Amino acid sequence: MENSYIENSENCAAKEPFALRVQDSSMEPEFENGCIIIIDPSISPKTGDFVLFEKKDTIILREIHILDENIELKPLNPEFSSEIIKDKDYKTHIIGVVTQRAGKKGHIIRNTDKKKRDNSRLKNATNKGKVVGGN
């Protein structure tokens, strides 16, 4: 099963961050089906980043591993397969890097930078008075 993440992005500026809803389980447990992710198209990916990647007529979310001129796109869910993209122009297929994720209801914001995993909750991400409910 492949993902189709972009529901409606025609109103977004080309290099501005945007939000999408994950629509399958290929990246569980980190990105649950239905959670919201923030994609930043202006960031250049590095190994270990989570990227939105355009592959033929499909958009997929994967962890990227850069191998010289090729890349490996890895799902986190072992029920899905990794794939090697043998294309020195692979960067033209990367839509952006995931910078944050929120639960299905969008209340908890989490930084996806692996270097900050031990303290991944963002402080002062929003005004507490504007948050209703929880995950």
Coordinates of C-alpha atoms in Angstrom, one line a residue:
M1 CA 0.0 0.0 0.0
E2 CA 1.4 3.4 -1.0
N3 CA 0.6 6.7 0.7
S4 CA -1.2 9.6 -0.8
Y5 CA -0.4 12.5 1.6
I6 CA -1.1 15.7 -0.2
E7 CA -4.8 16.4 0.2
N8 CA -4.9 20.0 -0.8
S9 CA -1.7 22.0 -1.1
E10 CA -2.5 24.3 -4.0
N11 CA -2.8 27.3 -1.6
C12 CA 0.7 26.8 -0.1
A13 CA 3.7 28.9 -1.2
A14 CA 6.4 26.7 -2.7
K15 CA 8.9 26.9 0.1
E16 CA 6.6 27.5 3.1
P17 CA 6.0 24.7 5.7
F18 CA 2.7 23.0 5.4
A19 CA 0.7 20.3 7.3
L20 CA -0.5 17.0 6.1
R21 CA -2.4 14.0 7.6
V22 CA -0.7 10.6 7.4
Q23 CA -2.9 8.2 5.6
D24 CA -1.4 4.7 6.2
S25 CA 0.6 2.7 8.7
S26 CA 3.9 2.5 6.9
M27 CA 5.7 4.8 9.4
E28 CA 4.2 3.5 12.6
P29 CA 4.8 3.6 15.5
E30 CA 6.4 7.1 15.1
F31 CA 3.8 8.4 12.7
E32 CA 0.4 6.8 13.4
N33 CA -2.2 6.6 10.7
G34 CA -4.2 9.9 11.0
C35 CA -1.5 12.0 12.7
I36 CA -0.6 15.4 11.4
I37 CA 2.9 16.2 10.1
I38 CA 4.6 19.5 9.3
I39 CA 6.7 19.4 6.2
D40 CA 9.3 22.1 5.5
P41 CA 10.3 22.2 1.8
S42 CA 13.2 24.6 2.4
I43 CA 15.3 22.1 4.5
S44 CA 17.8 19.9 2.7
P45 CA 17.5 16.3 4.1
K46 CA 20.3 14.4 5.8
T47 CA 20.5 10.7 6.6
G48 CA 17.9 9.8 9.3
D49 CA 15.5 12.6 8.4
F50 CA 11.9 11.8 7.6
V51 CA 11.0 13.1 4.2
L52 CA 8.0 13.4 1.9
F53 CA 9.2 11.9 -1.4
E54 CA 7.5 12.0 -4.9
K55 CA 7.7 8.6 -6.6
K56 CA 6.0 8.3 -10.0
D57 CA 2.4 9.3 -9.2
T58 CA 2.7 8.6 -5.5
I59 CA 3.8 10.6 -2.5
I60 CA 5.4 8.6 0.3
L61 CA 6.7 9.4 3.8
R62 CA 10.0 7.6 4.6
E63 CA 13.2 7.8 6.6
I64 CA 16.0 8.7 4.2
H65 CA 19.5 7.3 4.1
I66 CA 21.8 9.0 1.7
L67 CA 24.3 6.6 0.0
D68 CA 26.5 8.6 -2.4
E69 CA 24.4 9.3 -5.4
N70 CA 21.6 6.9 -4.4
I71 CA 19.2 6.9 -1.4
E72 CA 17.4 4.3 0.6
L73 CA 13.9 5.1 1.7
K74 CA 13.0 3.1 4.8
P75 CA 9.6 2.7 6.4
L76 CA 9.5 2.2 10.2
N77 CA 6.8 -0.5 10.0
P78 CA 8.5 -3.8 9.2
E79 CA 5.4 -4.9 7.2
F80 CA 6.6 -2.4 4.5
S81 CA 9.7 -2.7 2.3
S82 CA 12.7 -0.4 2.0
E83 CA 13.8 0.7 -1.4
I84 CA 16.9 2.0 -3.0
I85 CA 16.4 4.9 -5.4
K86 CA 19.2 4.9 -8.0
D87 CA 18.9 8.4 -9.3
K88 CA 21.6 11.0 -8.8
D89 CA 18.9 13.7 -9.1
Y90 CA 16.9 12.2 -6.2
K91 CA 16.7 15.7 -4.5
T92 CA 14.3 16.8 -7.2
H93 CA 11.8 14.2 -5.9
I94 CA 12.0 15.3 -2.2
I95 CA 9.1 17.5 -1.3
G96 CA 10.4 18.4 2.1
V97 CA 11.5 17.2 5.5
V98 CA 9.2 16.5 8.4
T99 CA 9.9 19.0 11.2
Q100 CA 7.0 18.2 13.6
R101 CA 4.2 15.8 14.2
A102 CA 1.0 15.9 16.2
G103 CA -1.4 13.3 17.3
K104 CA -4.6 12.5 15.4
K105 CA -6.3 15.4 17.1
G106 CA -3.4 17.8 16.5
H107 CA -2.8 18.7 20.2
I108 CA 0.7 17.5 21.0
I109 CA 3.5 18.9 18.9
R110 CA 6.7 16.8 18.7
N111 CA 10.0 17.7 17.2
T112 CA 11.2 14.9 14.9
D113 CA 14.9 15.8 15.1
K114 CA 16.5 12.6 16.4
K115 CA 19.2 14.5 18.2
K116 CA 16.5 15.9 20.4
R117 CA 14.6 12.7 21.0
D118 CA 15.3 12.6 24.7
N119 CA 13.5 15.9 25.1
S120 CA 11.2 15.9 22.0
R121 CA 8.3 17.9 23.4
L122 CA 8.5 21.4 22.2
K123 CA 8.3 24.0 24.9
N124 CA 6.2 27.1 24.4
A125 CA 5.0 25.7 21.0
T126 CA 1.6 27.3 21.5
N127 CA -0.4 29.3 24.0
K128 CA -1.8 26.9 26.5
G129 CA -5.0 28.8 26.7
K130 CA -5.6 27.9 23.0
V131 CA -5.2 24.1 23.5
V132 CA -8.5 22.2 24.1
G133 CA -8.6 18.5 25.0
G134 CA -5.7 16.2 24.5
N135 CA -4.5 13.0 22.9

